[in-house]
Amino acid sequence: MGAFDRILRAGGNSGHEESRPQSARAEGLIQEFENSEKGWFWETTRDGTLSYISESVARALGREPSDLVDRPFTDLVSTETEDGSATSERTLGFYLSSHVAFQDLIVRAKTKNEIWWSISGRPVHDDVGRFFGFRGFASDLTKMRQSEVELDRLARQDALTGLANRQALRRALDDALVGAVRRKHRCSIFLLDLDRFKAVNDTLGHPAGDTLLRLVALRLTDEVGELGQVGRLGGDEFEVVLPSMSSKDELSKLAQGIIGSLSRPYTINGSAVSIGASIGIVTSDYDDRTSDDLMRDADLALYAAKAAGKGCFRFFASEMHEAARQRQLMESDLRVAVEKGQLWVAFQPSVDAMSEAVTGFEALVRWDHPEQGPISPAIFIPLAEEIGLIDEIGELVLQTACKEAANWPDTISVAVNLSPVQFKSPSLPATVRGALGEAALAAHRLELEITEGVFLSNDEHVDDMIRSLKNIGVKLALDDFGTGYSSLSYLQRVPFDKIKVDQSFVRGASDPTSRNAALIRAMVGLASDLKMQTTAEGVETDEELQLVRDLGCSLVQGYIFGKPMPAEQARELASKGAVERPDAHLEKREPRIRIIRATLLHHAGRVIGARLRNISSGGALVECREEMPVGAPIQLDFAAGGLLDASVRWAEGTQFGVEFAEKFDLRLLQPTKPAPKSVTMMTPDFLTAGPAETSESA
Ligand code: C2E
Ligand code: CA
Ligand code: CA
């Protein structure tokens, strides 16, 4: 603008006459400038009426310069600014009437189309210093303003969903807080996080994830309506600012409504998709918490909602600060523990379901906190994943486990848990090879346990990783089977050697009302079709042991055979080869015998044909076409000993377990004389289990 100013001065009437050629040149330049339509010149008389205005601007206004001359300059300018407040005109009028120079005054033209100008001007005085009028120039800001408005809009909007973005939400919250103080009410925020969104994104792809986010945005806006401002913070995190809502009841209702709405299935590219939502809620109190403070509190409440099992909402409570502090402390304590080598590894045996011989140990990492005592890996492993310590911990467990296993008999293997985070690390195969090499352990004696979580990320990478691990020669087990997303397709694809049935299935499986036994049976069937072994996890009682045996699980792991134990104890057990179980005397001496034998079943005055599938001195597994109610007293007729009183302990479809009223003498099953046409095939289980085991360890 400096150059134009000089031109103005040059053309001005300040009493210092310039040489003609110079002023002629200036005139030429002025014309050049006017024609460029980038700006225009104006001049007013003493009373503010226009005495000159560039042709270009008159044309832009659809007039001739002669139409405008002699009219008040202020007539060209709108009295309204962008936000409707009437200031501009007065300001221009103010300057003109107060004879004060002004610069870059932004005004809107009084036209239908939006035209914006930046006007500068200064008063002109005659030779004796009398005010003569104004002279100045203006430039057109219309295009710039429009793009500014557009930019501003874009800067406040989330590009994907069209919702308010983080900055706009921040402003909305600031405004809500100011409004709340002024109107003596309280405002609230919802912080929302979608549950299982990552799984959708990873399995259906990013475009599907984007579509899902847009649909979520629509439902969310629908639910919130006029109550507040909905926005997206990024990823799958949303926020709602509720400027005048603070009743716990109303907030709960709204939160529940949102969770319900977002949890209804979506259809994306023809597939039904289900997600959930967790919400953290915070309400401003009459305190001096800033919007940052409130957001932090809402975040803690959201964390609590997720920790409470997701799909729910939680109000912020001040104790959450303490919990967060504890978490931070634990984080730094864990770093120290790793550095100082305070983590150690325990070993839990798994045994052959029939022979009860120890087949392997699972390595389970342990942390004895100096003040808090033992902390569960279920707590610190996720923490280690979050703060990037898992690779280091994983490597430590792997090395320790391999070294320990090298002390055991060759037939006993060691299992190591891998977190999905470790599984993503390209250096994992090298780490595994290193641990095996250093311990001089045969690869087939190491089993890596992975969970379904591994399959939720990028498929190619997972397949590659599985291939390179299998190439090393290690075994693979699918851990916690049945608890994850259970998209079973990977079972066909991945060469697992073993499936570990999660302990939640074992727990309560002997309860006849639970479907768990049926589910275990289905898993065992699936595994054996795919030539995989099955381990029943978390077996604690004789009853559970009996059940998982009946259901066909090949291996058992659980407190009944031993809790995770220090390495020395595991070494001792490994060399003994079997667990001594005080309660196992019955089965030990009189093993359960697999049998197929026709029997007659007396129940409620009727006699039904049935088959015995296995039998011990205490009870039997029976199969018949009719379902038997649990607890029903029955009688069986299959042996030389006459009718046998029994009761139904559990039932699963057409199979059920019975308990004999009195101990049954298994010797009665032996045919006393050569049977003419025997319907009995007797095979003690430890015999049938034998060949399978040798092929396994070969
Ligand atoms: P997991 O892999 O399912 O391990 C089995 C868990 O069940 C162990 O808990 C074990 O002590 C417990 N358990 C075994 N038998 C019974 C039983 O009869 N009854 C009951 N109630 N529990 C039983 P733990 O050691 O607390 O480990 C919990 C989880 O932490 C593990 O679950 C595993 O996911 C993770 N974890 C443990 N060690 C490691 C590790 O070195 N690396 C990784 N990535 N994860 C580990
Ligand atoms: Ca495991
Ligand atoms: Ca498990």
XYZ file of C-alpha atoms in Angstrom, residues 37-586:
550
model
C -9.968 -3.737 -10.764
C -7.898 -4.565 -7.746
C -8.786 -1.250 -6.188
C -10.295 2.111 -6.765
C -9.951 5.736 -5.735
C -12.382 8.047 -4.174
C -12.604 11.645 -3.126
C -15.206 13.455 -1.094
C -15.993 17.045 -0.522
C -16.008 18.674 2.868
C -19.504 17.331 3.637
C -18.705 13.757 2.708
C -20.340 13.619 -0.724
C -18.372 11.893 -3.431
C -16.553 14.151 -5.829
C -14.612 11.380 -7.522
C -14.937 7.617 -7.729
C -13.138 5.203 -10.059
C -15.115 3.980 -12.988
C -14.263 0.358 -12.162
C -16.097 0.378 -8.843
C -19.103 2.219 -10.246
C -19.356 -0.480 -12.878
C -19.016 -3.175 -10.260
C -21.986 -1.624 -8.524
C -23.898 -1.492 -11.798
C -23.723 2.315 -11.995
C -21.974 5.091 -13.860
C -19.534 7.210 -11.872
C -21.817 10.139 -12.588
C -24.666 8.344 -10.736
C -22.548 8.208 -7.642
C -20.858 11.554 -7.605
C -22.596 14.059 -5.370
C -24.046 11.328 -3.217
C -22.861 10.725 0.349
C -20.004 8.211 0.362
C -21.660 6.464 3.309
C -24.607 5.591 1.039
C -22.433 3.034 -0.720
C -21.677 1.188 2.459
C -23.909 -1.228 4.268
C -24.911 -0.401 7.796
C -24.618 -4.016 8.756
C -21.541 -6.006 9.423
C -21.299 -9.732 9.011
C -22.775 -10.540 12.366
C -25.603 -8.022 11.970
C -24.267 -5.384 14.300
C -24.442 -1.871 12.913
C -21.005 -0.373 13.251
C -19.283 0.069 9.889
C -21.303 2.859 8.453
C -21.017 4.822 11.592
C -17.344 4.232 11.598
C -16.870 5.462 8.040
C -19.229 8.351 8.754
C -17.381 8.968 11.968
C -14.028 9.253 10.234
C -15.365 11.431 7.482
C -17.021 13.801 9.870
C -14.176 13.921 12.340
C -11.611 14.598 9.603
C -9.347 11.865 10.875
C -7.255 9.698 8.554
C -8.134 6.010 8.495
C -6.649 2.836 7.108
C -7.969 -0.531 6.010
C -11.467 0.014 7.240
C -13.359 -3.126 6.269
C -16.898 -2.490 5.077
C -19.557 -4.252 3.136
C -21.029 -2.559 0.057
C -24.722 -1.846 0.191
C -25.507 -4.339 -2.555
C -27.440 -7.545 -2.874
C -24.368 -9.519 -3.812
C -21.806 -9.675 -1.149
C -19.025 -7.187 -1.860
C -16.413 -6.267 0.699
C -13.972 -3.384 0.626
C -11.017 -2.289 2.585
C -11.033 1.522 2.527
C -8.286 3.940 3.466
C -8.416 7.699 3.301
C -6.986 10.861 4.658
C -8.251 14.390 4.972
C -6.993 16.951 2.470
C -6.385 20.547 3.395
C -5.949 23.582 1.182
C -3.028 25.973 1.192
C -4.186 27.795 4.265
C -4.912 24.579 6.120
C -8.674 24.551 5.698
C -10.326 21.093 5.537
C -11.155 20.434 1.955
C -12.479 16.890 1.925
C -11.147 13.296 1.877
C -9.124 11.365 -0.625
C -8.405 7.727 -0.544
C -8.385 4.342 -2.156
C -10.067 1.038 -1.511
C -9.409 -2.536 -2.449
C -11.843 -5.348 -3.083
C -11.834 -7.998 -0.385
C -14.807 -9.996 -1.618
C -12.889 -13.016 -2.881
C -10.587 -13.006 0.069
C -13.489 -12.724 2.502
C -15.327 -15.553 0.845
C -12.384 -17.848 1.039
C -11.789 -16.747 4.602
C -15.350 -17.585 5.533
C -15.000 -20.897 3.759
C -11.686 -21.527 5.458
C -13.144 -20.629 8.778
C -16.054 -22.978 8.209
C -13.691 -25.745 7.132
C -11.473 -25.056 10.091
C -14.376 -25.693 12.411
C -15.779 -28.721 10.692
C -14.791 -32.345 10.739
C -14.192 -33.180 7.099
C -15.486 -36.744 7.313
C -18.744 -36.294 9.178
C -19.471 -32.587 8.784
C -19.792 -32.358 12.556
C -18.031 -29.739 14.631
C -14.346 -30.556 15.026
C -12.107 -30.333 18.032
C -11.532 -26.554 17.766
C -15.223 -25.812 17.295
C -16.106 -28.053 20.218
C -13.558 -26.306 22.320
C -15.145 -22.968 21.430
C -18.628 -24.351 22.100
C -17.527 -25.592 25.499
C -15.869 -22.273 26.345
C -19.083 -20.479 25.368
C -21.170 -22.937 27.356
C -19.015 -22.365 30.416
C -19.285 -18.586 30.117
C -23.044 -18.888 29.569
C -23.398 -21.220 32.528
C -21.675 -18.794 34.862
C -23.687 -15.863 33.529
C -27.029 -17.638 33.756
C -26.205 -19.465 36.974
C -26.786 -22.928 35.609
C -24.466 -25.796 34.803
C -23.363 -27.350 31.546
C -22.239 -30.891 30.769
C -20.163 -32.797 28.280
C -20.367 -36.313 26.959
C -17.192 -37.916 25.750
C -17.979 -40.876 23.556
C -15.887 -43.715 22.299
C -17.097 -46.432 19.969
C -16.533 -50.004 21.119
C -15.181 -52.446 18.541
C -14.810 -49.775 15.876
C -11.244 -50.831 15.216
C -12.398 -54.347 14.477
C -14.796 -53.069 11.811
C -12.144 -50.847 10.322
C -9.637 -53.661 10.234
C -11.925 -56.335 8.890
C -14.110 -54.375 6.462
C -11.558 -51.740 5.477
C -11.208 -48.018 5.968
C -13.923 -46.881 3.536
C -16.413 -49.004 5.477
C -15.061 -47.535 8.707
C -15.595 -44.033 7.297
C -19.159 -44.872 6.314
C -19.780 -46.212 9.781
C -18.480 -42.991 11.342
C -20.845 -40.951 9.146
C -23.775 -43.106 10.185
C -22.788 -42.762 13.814
C -22.650 -38.968 13.352
C -26.205 -38.978 11.976
C -27.623 -41.078 14.779
C -25.804 -39.085 17.382
C -27.064 -35.751 16.018
C -30.526 -37.241 15.885
C -30.432 -38.313 19.512
C -29.007 -35.052 20.817
C -31.212 -32.801 18.697
C -31.424 -29.255 20.013
C -29.986 -30.163 23.390
C -26.421 -29.512 22.442
C -23.597 -29.459 19.971
C -22.305 -32.738 18.591
C -18.791 -33.050 17.262
C -16.046 -35.498 16.436
C -12.691 -35.237 18.136
C -11.001 -37.620 15.736
C -10.821 -41.382 15.231
C -13.853 -42.934 16.833
C -14.094 -40.298 19.543
C -17.083 -37.992 19.662
C -18.141 -35.242 22.018
C -21.414 -33.594 22.905
C -21.508 -30.188 24.578
C -24.747 -29.679 26.493
C -24.840 -25.989 27.447
C -27.714 -26.167 29.918
C -28.155 -29.751 30.974
C -27.040 -30.901 34.404
C -29.748 -33.128 35.868
C -28.267 -36.569 36.430
C -31.548 -38.176 35.446
C -31.833 -36.357 32.177
C -28.169 -36.895 31.367
C -28.504 -40.617 32.119
C -31.549 -40.864 29.913
C -29.814 -39.113 27.052
C -26.678 -41.234 27.454
C -28.710 -44.420 27.514
C -30.597 -43.276 24.428
C -27.363 -42.589 22.581
C -25.828 -45.943 23.531
C -29.024 -47.719 22.488
C -29.185 -45.930 19.184
C -25.516 -46.370 18.295
C -25.618 -50.047 19.247
C -28.357 -50.899 16.768
C -26.860 -52.765 13.800
C -25.706 -50.854 10.721
C -25.732 -52.097 7.174
C -22.546 -51.290 5.331
C -21.914 -52.606 1.817
C -24.528 -55.209 2.471
C -23.016 -56.528 5.693
C -24.559 -56.030 9.089
C -22.168 -54.345 11.463
C -22.568 -54.016 15.191
C -20.648 -51.713 17.466
C -21.229 -50.244 20.890
C -20.480 -46.987 22.619
C -19.079 -45.942 25.999
C -19.709 -42.500 27.433
C -17.962 -40.417 30.063
C -20.026 -37.585 31.502
C -18.906 -34.519 33.364
C -20.953 -31.572 34.576
C -19.481 -28.183 35.349
C -19.893 -27.298 38.955
C -19.876 -23.793 40.318
C -16.128 -24.120 40.441
C -13.272 -22.769 38.442
C -12.631 -25.773 36.266
C -11.596 -24.699 32.774
C -12.685 -26.462 29.632
C -9.385 -28.345 29.671
C -10.083 -29.544 33.210
C -13.556 -30.676 32.233
C -12.261 -32.536 29.215
C -9.710 -34.327 31.372
C -12.424 -35.287 33.843
C -14.692 -36.491 31.053
C -11.794 -38.580 29.789
C -11.407 -40.228 33.198
C -15.134 -40.935 33.296
C -14.910 -42.467 29.827
C -11.988 -44.603 30.937
C -14.105 -45.795 33.865
C -17.010 -46.601 31.532
C -14.724 -48.676 29.339
C -13.154 -50.378 32.311
C -16.645 -51.241 33.544
C -17.078 -53.399 30.476
C -17.962 -50.896 27.740
C -21.408 -50.179 26.365
C -22.204 -48.055 29.396
C -21.810 -44.523 30.720
C -20.145 -43.181 33.831
C -20.324 -39.835 35.578
C -17.051 -38.301 36.571
C -16.251 -38.712 40.263
C -13.307 -37.104 42.000
C -11.950 -40.521 43.070
C -11.149 -41.107 39.423
C -8.270 -38.693 39.737
C -6.780 -40.925 42.385
C -7.261 -43.979 40.196
C -5.518 -42.199 37.329
C -2.679 -41.238 39.624
C -2.365 -44.855 40.732
C -2.242 -45.925 37.108
C 0.555 -43.485 36.439
C 2.444 -44.693 39.472
C 2.043 -48.276 38.368
C 3.330 -47.292 34.973
C 6.562 -45.920 36.339
C 6.885 -48.791 38.827
C 6.549 -51.245 35.983
C 9.311 -49.512 34.056
C 11.544 -49.797 37.100
C 10.596 -53.448 37.619
C 11.528 -54.284 34.038
C 14.779 -52.370 34.294
C 15.751 -54.035 37.563
C 14.689 -57.478 36.415
C 12.000 -57.849 39.078
C 9.618 -59.771 36.852
C 9.757 -63.530 37.042
C 8.105 -66.421 35.279
C 5.829 -69.061 36.795
C 4.945 -72.339 35.126
C 1.569 -74.058 35.151
C 1.308 -77.710 34.114
C -1.074 -79.036 31.526
C -1.785 -82.760 31.541
C -3.197 -85.375 29.260
C -6.910 -85.520 30.026
C -6.953 -89.315 30.280
C -3.552 -90.435 31.488
C -2.957 -87.288 33.554
C 0.675 -87.278 32.480
C 2.260 -83.831 32.344
C 2.568 -82.796 28.710
C 3.772 -79.259 29.140
C 3.883 -76.049 31.143
C 2.548 -72.607 30.335
C 4.910 -69.773 31.190
C 3.075 -67.001 33.016
C 4.842 -63.781 33.885
C 4.730 -62.550 37.481
C 5.292 -59.184 39.099
C 5.595 -58.913 42.840
C 5.207 -55.225 43.504
C 7.429 -54.128 46.407
C 4.482 -52.482 48.211
C 1.328 -53.795 46.610
C 2.348 -57.410 46.425
C 1.631 -59.601 43.388
C -0.083 -57.771 40.529
C -2.012 -59.797 37.980
C -0.584 -59.945 34.473
C -4.148 -59.323 33.324
C -3.563 -55.810 34.694
C 0.056 -55.090 33.914
C 0.323 -56.757 30.509
C -2.231 -54.380 28.940
C -0.384 -51.542 30.655
C 2.911 -52.777 29.223
C 1.302 -52.921 25.778
C 0.105 -49.369 26.166
C 3.448 -47.943 27.220
C 5.600 -49.943 24.844
C 7.210 -52.322 27.332
C 5.625 -55.484 26.039
C 8.380 -56.419 23.591
C 10.955 -56.312 26.318
C 8.797 -58.281 28.766
C 7.819 -60.741 26.040
C 11.428 -61.399 25.150
C 12.304 -61.949 28.790
C 9.512 -64.511 29.220
C 10.429 -66.248 25.987
C 14.098 -66.579 26.959
C 13.356 -67.684 30.509
C 10.766 -70.200 29.351
C 13.045 -71.771 26.753
C 15.941 -72.003 29.209
C 13.715 -73.665 31.798
C 12.191 -76.104 29.329
C 15.663 -77.253 28.355
C 15.869 -78.764 31.873
C 12.746 -80.901 31.422
C 12.339 -84.286 29.770
C 12.077 -84.067 25.970
C 8.415 -85.002 25.966
C 7.424 -81.926 27.928
C 6.854 -78.692 26.074
C 6.626 -75.077 27.129
C 3.947 -72.579 26.098
C 4.529 -68.825 25.937
C 1.833 -66.186 25.575
C 2.260 -63.606 22.833
C 0.458 -60.316 22.967
C -1.031 -59.044 19.687
C 1.364 -56.124 19.979
C 4.365 -58.472 19.986
C 2.837 -60.350 17.102
C 2.964 -57.195 14.991
C 6.656 -56.709 15.574
C 8.688 -57.817 12.547
C 11.543 -58.851 14.821
C 9.461 -61.535 16.566
C 10.739 -64.509 14.504
C 14.322 -63.453 15.186
C 13.560 -63.155 18.903
C 12.022 -66.636 18.916
C 14.966 -68.137 17.048
C 17.339 -66.379 19.423
C 15.608 -67.717 22.522
C 15.532 -71.264 21.154
C 19.143 -71.092 20.066
C 20.429 -69.729 23.308
C 18.600 -72.395 25.317
C 19.401 -75.142 22.788
C 15.737 -76.115 22.858
C 14.173 -78.020 19.956
C 11.677 -75.740 18.204
C 8.815 -78.254 18.422
C 8.950 -78.054 22.202
C 8.006 -74.381 22.170
C 4.375 -73.490 21.738
C 3.276 -69.917 21.138
C -0.165 -68.958 22.410
C -1.936 -66.251 20.510
C -5.426 -64.875 20.910
C -8.074 -64.065 18.373
C -7.131 -60.413 18.802
C -4.190 -61.052 16.494
C -6.513 -61.587 13.547
C -8.102 -58.209 13.870
C -5.278 -56.448 12.134
C -3.949 -56.413 8.615
C -4.354 -59.917 7.218
C -1.324 -60.226 5.006
C 1.006 -59.361 7.789
C -0.625 -61.916 10.098
C -0.340 -64.668 7.506
C 3.295 -63.803 6.886
C 4.065 -63.843 10.581
C 2.338 -67.186 11.077
C 4.262 -68.615 8.160
C 7.618 -67.485 9.461
C 6.873 -68.810 12.941
C 5.751 -72.154 11.547
C 8.923 -72.239 9.471
C 10.932 -72.079 12.650
C 9.127 -75.249 13.699
C 7.323 -73.991 16.798
C 3.768 -75.004 17.653
C 0.895 -72.569 17.661
C -2.018 -72.538 20.074
C -5.135 -70.430 19.885
C -5.642 -69.085 23.391
C -8.879 -68.106 25.144
C -10.859 -69.646 22.341
C -14.459 -68.576 22.219
C -14.051 -65.283 24.037
C -13.052 -63.053 21.154
C -14.706 -62.089 17.931
C -14.932 -65.703 16.951
C -14.833 -65.135 13.267
C -13.850 -68.731 12.839
C -12.559 -68.396 9.305
C -8.996 -68.136 10.530
C -9.240 -71.577 12.093
C -9.336 -73.068 8.586
C -6.567 -70.795 7.437
C -4.085 -70.971 10.277
C -2.270 -74.214 11.056
C -2.939 -74.219 14.798
C -1.782 -77.247 16.701
C -4.038 -76.616 19.610
C -7.107 -74.742 20.718
C -7.383 -73.648 24.323
C -10.983 -73.523 25.455
C -11.347 -70.505 27.712
C -12.048 -71.152 31.371
C -15.300 -69.213 31.186
C -16.732 -72.204 29.305
C -15.450 -74.717 31.793
C -16.781 -72.684 34.675
C -20.383 -73.589 35.161
C -20.391 -76.092 32.323
C -21.615 -78.752 34.724
C -24.584 -76.531 35.490
C -27.325 -78.097 33.381
C -28.932 -74.777 32.550
C -25.785 -73.441 30.908
C -25.035 -73.926 27.230
C -21.337 -74.216 27.988
C -21.109 -77.980 27.695
C -22.694 -77.838 24.246
C -20.278 -75.084 23.243
C -17.270 -77.047 24.470
C -18.499 -80.082 22.587
C -18.811 -77.994 19.423
C -15.302 -76.599 19.849
C -13.833 -80.030 20.460
C -15.608 -81.340 17.361
C -14.325 -78.479 15.254
C -10.788 -78.910 16.557
C -10.671 -82.629 15.961
C -11.994 -82.181 12.411
C -9.075 -79.852 11.855
C -6.658 -82.272 13.588
C -6.021 -79.902 16.435
C -5.757 -80.723 20.118
C -7.961 -79.074 22.699
C -6.942 -77.881 26.129
C -9.624 -77.174 28.691
C -8.431 -74.193 30.728
C -9.166 -73.366 34.329
C -10.331 -76.788 35.472
C -10.647 -76.617 39.245
C -12.929 -79.365 40.461
C -13.345 -83.082 39.953
C -16.709 -82.387 38.463
C -15.269 -80.053 35.863
C -12.496 -82.498 35.113
C -14.985 -85.285 34.590
C -17.061 -83.131 32.331
C -14.247 -81.928 30.080
C -13.061 -85.494 29.781
C -16.518 -86.620 28.809
C -16.692 -83.841 26.281
C -13.493 -85.070 24.691
C -10.918 -82.396 25.552
C -7.476 -83.891 25.036
C -5.574 -81.791 27.562
C -6.422 -80.170 30.849
C -4.882 -77.178 32.571
C -6.127 -75.782 35.838
C -5.716 -75.547 39.554
C -6.835 -79.149 39.910
C -3.451 -80.181 38.486
C -1.459 -77.274 39.826
C -1.352 -73.528 40.062
C 1.379 -71.584 38.267
C 4.535 -72.452 40.230
C 8.146 -71.305 40.495
C 10.629 -72.846 38.073
C 12.209 -75.205 40.647
C 8.873 -76.754 41.484
C 7.987 -77.119 37.820
C 11.312 -78.862 37.224
C 10.523 -81.334 39.979
C 7.070 -82.021 38.603
C 8.434 -82.387 35.092
C 10.879 -85.058 36.210
C 8.140 -86.928 38.078
C 5.937 -86.761 35.001
C 2.572 -86.690 36.725
C 0.679 -84.766 39.357
C -0.224 -86.477 42.612
C -3.838 -85.706 43.200
C -5.274 -86.746 46.548
C -8.852 -86.739 45.152
C -7.934 -88.730 42.108
C -7.857 -92.110 43.846
C -11.095 -93.418 42.341
